[in-house]
Tab-separated table of N, CA and C in Angstrom:
chain	number	residue	atom	x	y	z
A	1	MET	N	5.193	-2.325	0.253
A	1	MET	CA	6.149	-1.501	-0.508
A	1	MET	C	5.823	-0.020	-0.471
A	2	ARG	N	4.522	0.239	-0.466
A	2	ARG	CA	4.081	1.719	-0.371
A	2	ARG	C	4.607	2.261	0.971
A	3	ILE	N	4.497	1.476	2.004
A	3	ILE	CA	4.961	1.984	3.283
A	3	ILE	C	6.418	2.322	3.237
A	4	LEU	N	7.177	1.607	2.531
A	4	LEU	CA	8.630	1.881	2.368
A	4	LEU	C	8.918	2.879	1.310
A	5	HIS	N	7.937	3.483	0.695
A	5	HIS	CA	8.018	4.510	-0.328
A	5	HIS	C	8.773	3.971	-1.565
A	6	ALA	N	8.534	2.694	-1.880
A	6	ALA	CA	9.192	2.131	-3.053
A	6	ALA	C	8.748	2.769	-4.315
A	7	ASP	N	7.480	3.289	-4.317
A	7	ASP	CA	6.953	3.922	-5.529
A	7	ASP	C	7.691	5.264	-5.846
A	8	GLU	N	8.481	5.786	-4.899
A	8	GLU	CA	9.263	6.941	-5.173
A	8	GLU	C	10.666	6.618	-5.595
A	9	GLY	N	11.009	5.316	-5.726
A	9	GLY	CA	12.261	4.854	-6.057
A	9	GLY	C	12.560	5.008	-7.629
A	10	ASN	N	13.649	4.370	-7.945
A	10	ASN	CA	14.031	4.458	-9.377
A	10	ASN	C	13.061	3.630	-10.299
A	11	PRO	N	13.139	3.701	-11.567
A	11	PRO	CA	12.216	3.103	-12.465
A	11	PRO	C	12.194	1.455	-12.268
A	12	GLU	N	13.358	0.939	-11.960
A	12	GLU	CA	13.417	-0.515	-11.709
A	12	GLU	C	12.592	-0.926	-10.495
A	13	VAL	N	12.698	-0.167	-9.411
A	13	VAL	CA	11.935	-0.487	-8.185
A	13	VAL	C	10.406	-0.260	-8.511
A	14	ARG	N	10.063	0.766	-9.238
A	14	ARG	CA	8.682	0.961	-9.596
A	14	ARG	C	8.122	-0.177	-10.391
A	15	ARG	N	8.930	-0.648	-11.387
A	15	ARG	CA	8.506	-1.763	-12.230
A	15	ARG	C	8.290	-3.017	-11.413
A	16	ARG	N	9.235	-3.281	-10.511
A	16	ARG	CA	9.051	-4.458	-9.670
A	16	ARG	C	7.855	-4.433	-8.796
A	17	MET	N	7.561	-3.204	-8.273
A	17	MET	CA	6.342	-3.032	-7.460
A	17	MET	C	5.086	-3.345	-8.283
A	18	ASP	N	5.099	-2.784	-9.485
A	18	ASP	CA	3.950	-3.035	-10.417
A	18	ASP	C	3.788	-4.475	-10.724
A	19	ASP	N	4.950	-5.205	-11.034
A	19	ASP	CA	4.916	-6.594	-11.290
A	19	ASP	C	4.390	-7.418	-10.157
A	20	LEU	N	4.785	-7.055	-8.921
A	20	LEU	CA	4.329	-7.763	-7.703
A	20	LEU	C	2.785	-7.589	-7.585
A	21	ALA	N	2.346	-6.335	-7.743
A	21	ALA	CA	0.923	-6.116	-7.664
A	21	ALA	C	0.104	-6.911	-8.737
A	22	CYS	N	0.659	-7.001	-9.903
A	22	CYS	CA	-0.042	-7.745	-11.023
A	22	CYS	C	-0.066	-9.217	-10.624
A	23	MET	N	1.083	-9.764	-10.156
A	23	MET	CA	1.102	-11.217	-9.767
A	23	MET	C	0.154	-11.506	-8.658
A	24	LEU	N	0.029	-10.598	-7.694
A	24	LEU	CA	-0.869	-10.810	-6.568
A	24	LEU	C	-2.350	-10.821	-7.099
A	25	CYS	N	-2.657	-9.926	-8.010
A	25	CYS	CA	-3.987	-9.877	-8.583
A	25	CYS	C	-4.312	-11.199	-9.323
A	26	VAL	N	-3.351	-11.635	-10.146
A	26	VAL	CA	-3.568	-12.849	-10.918
A	26	VAL	C	-3.744	-14.066	-9.964
A	27	SER	N	-2.861	-14.142	-9.016
A	27	SER	CA	-2.911	-15.336	-8.081
A	27	SER	C	-4.131	-15.355	-7.209
A	28	THR	N	-4.789	-14.198	-6.913
A	28	THR	CA	-5.966	-14.217	-6.157
A	28	THR	C	-7.211	-14.105	-6.924
A	29	GLY	N	-7.084	-13.891	-8.253
A	29	GLY	CA	-8.251	-13.811	-9.138
A	29	GLY	C	-9.027	-12.522	-8.986
A	30	THR	N	-8.316	-11.469	-8.653
A	30	THR	CA	-8.959	-10.115	-8.518
A	30	THR	C	-8.394	-9.169	-9.526
A	31	ARG	N	-9.050	-7.977	-9.572
A	31	ARG	CA	-8.616	-6.974	-10.591
A	31	ARG	C	-7.980	-5.732	-9.971
A	32	GLY	N	-7.930	-5.655	-8.674
A	32	GLY	CA	-7.322	-4.481	-8.044
A	32	GLY	C	-6.465	-4.880	-6.872
A	33	ILE	N	-5.504	-4.138	-6.529
A	33	ILE	CA	-4.526	-4.486	-5.533
A	33	ILE	C	-5.191	-4.521	-4.180
A	34	ASP	N	-6.072	-3.624	-3.887
A	34	ASP	CA	-6.791	-3.708	-2.598
A	34	ASP	C	-7.575	-4.904	-2.445
A	35	ALA	N	-8.366	-5.341	-3.437
A	35	ALA	CA	-9.082	-6.582	-3.318
A	35	ALA	C	-8.122	-7.779	-3.224
A	36	ALA	N	-7.065	-7.673	-3.992
A	36	ALA	CA	-6.041	-8.794	-3.903
A	36	ALA	C	-5.467	-8.931	-2.532
A	37	LEU	N	-5.129	-7.826	-1.892
A	37	LEU	CA	-4.575	-7.869	-0.525
A	37	LEU	C	-5.610	-8.533	0.466
A	38	VAL	N	-6.883	-8.115	0.405
A	38	VAL	CA	-7.871	-8.702	1.226
A	38	VAL	C	-8.060	-10.191	1.016
A	39	SER	N	-8.097	-10.603	-0.263
A	39	SER	CA	-8.149	-11.972	-0.648
A	39	SER	C	-7.013	-12.782	-0.099
A	40	ALA	N	-5.798	-12.218	-0.312
A	40	ALA	CA	-4.573	-12.976	0.181
A	40	ALA	C	-4.558	-13.126	1.709
A	41	ARG	N	-5.053	-12.123	2.405
A	41	ARG	CA	-5.118	-12.204	3.891
A	41	ARG	C	-5.984	-13.367	4.274
A	42	PHE	N	-7.133	-13.559	3.619
A	42	PHE	CA	-8.002	-14.633	3.980
A	42	PHE	C	-7.481	-16.011	3.658
A	43	ARG	N	-6.477	-16.106	2.791
A	43	ARG	CA	-5.893	-17.332	2.359
A	43	ARG	C	-4.680	-17.719	3.266
A	44	LEU	N	-4.277	-16.849	4.098
A	44	LEU	CA	-3.117	-17.121	4.937
A	44	LEU	C	-3.571	-17.994	6.117
A	45	PRO	N	-2.749	-19.048	6.486
A	45	PRO	CA	-3.116	-19.876	7.645
A	45	PRO	C	-3.171	-19.054	8.872
A	46	GLY	N	-4.205	-19.194	9.672
A	46	GLY	CA	-4.360	-18.518	10.883
A	46	GLY	C	-4.777	-17.047	10.757
A	47	ALA	N	-5.204	-16.695	9.527
A	47	ALA	CA	-5.675	-15.344	9.329
A	47	ALA	C	-7.069	-15.128	9.930
A	48	SER	N	-7.341	-13.912	10.318
A	48	SER	CA	-8.647	-13.585	10.886
A	48	SER	C	-9.700	-13.834	9.894
A	49	THR	N	-10.862	-14.333	10.309
A	49	THR	CA	-11.967	-14.524	9.376
A	49	THR	C	-12.855	-13.286	9.303
A	50	GLU	N	-12.523	-12.220	10.117
A	50	GLU	CA	-13.282	-11.012	10.045
A	50	GLU	C	-12.814	-10.126	8.886
A	51	ASP	N	-13.677	-9.286	8.386
A	51	ASP	CA	-13.359	-8.401	7.267
A	51	ASP	C	-12.519	-7.349	7.808
A	52	ASP	N	-11.243	-7.301	7.356
A	52	ASP	CA	-10.338	-6.235	7.698
A	52	ASP	C	-9.939	-5.414	6.485
A	53	SER	N	-10.865	-5.333	5.507
A	53	SER	CA	-10.499	-4.681	4.306
A	53	SER	C	-10.330	-3.193	4.400
A	54	PHE	N	-10.788	-2.593	5.496
A	54	PHE	CA	-10.545	-1.146	5.583
A	54	PHE	C	-9.128	-0.894	6.091
A	55	VAL	N	-8.370	-0.267	5.226
A	55	VAL	CA	-6.944	-0.009	5.584
A	55	VAL	C	-6.803	1.547	5.547
A	56	PRO	N	-6.603	2.174	6.731
A	56	PRO	CA	-6.426	3.564	6.795
A	56	PRO	C	-5.201	4.055	5.985
A	57	THR	N	-5.341	5.152	5.379
A	57	THR	CA	-4.248	5.745	4.569
A	57	THR	C	-3.708	6.973	5.178
């Protein structure tokens, strides 16, 4: 959603983005969105087992 600049949208879009980040953290047992994304990647079928936690910004 950041890539799509959703955080620059209206308050409803921003709230939905924050809710999605919170749900991802809860479902992966993490406390930050970056850690949640890495954790989620490792849970996907066929995902790489290598650490791809570095995401260029």
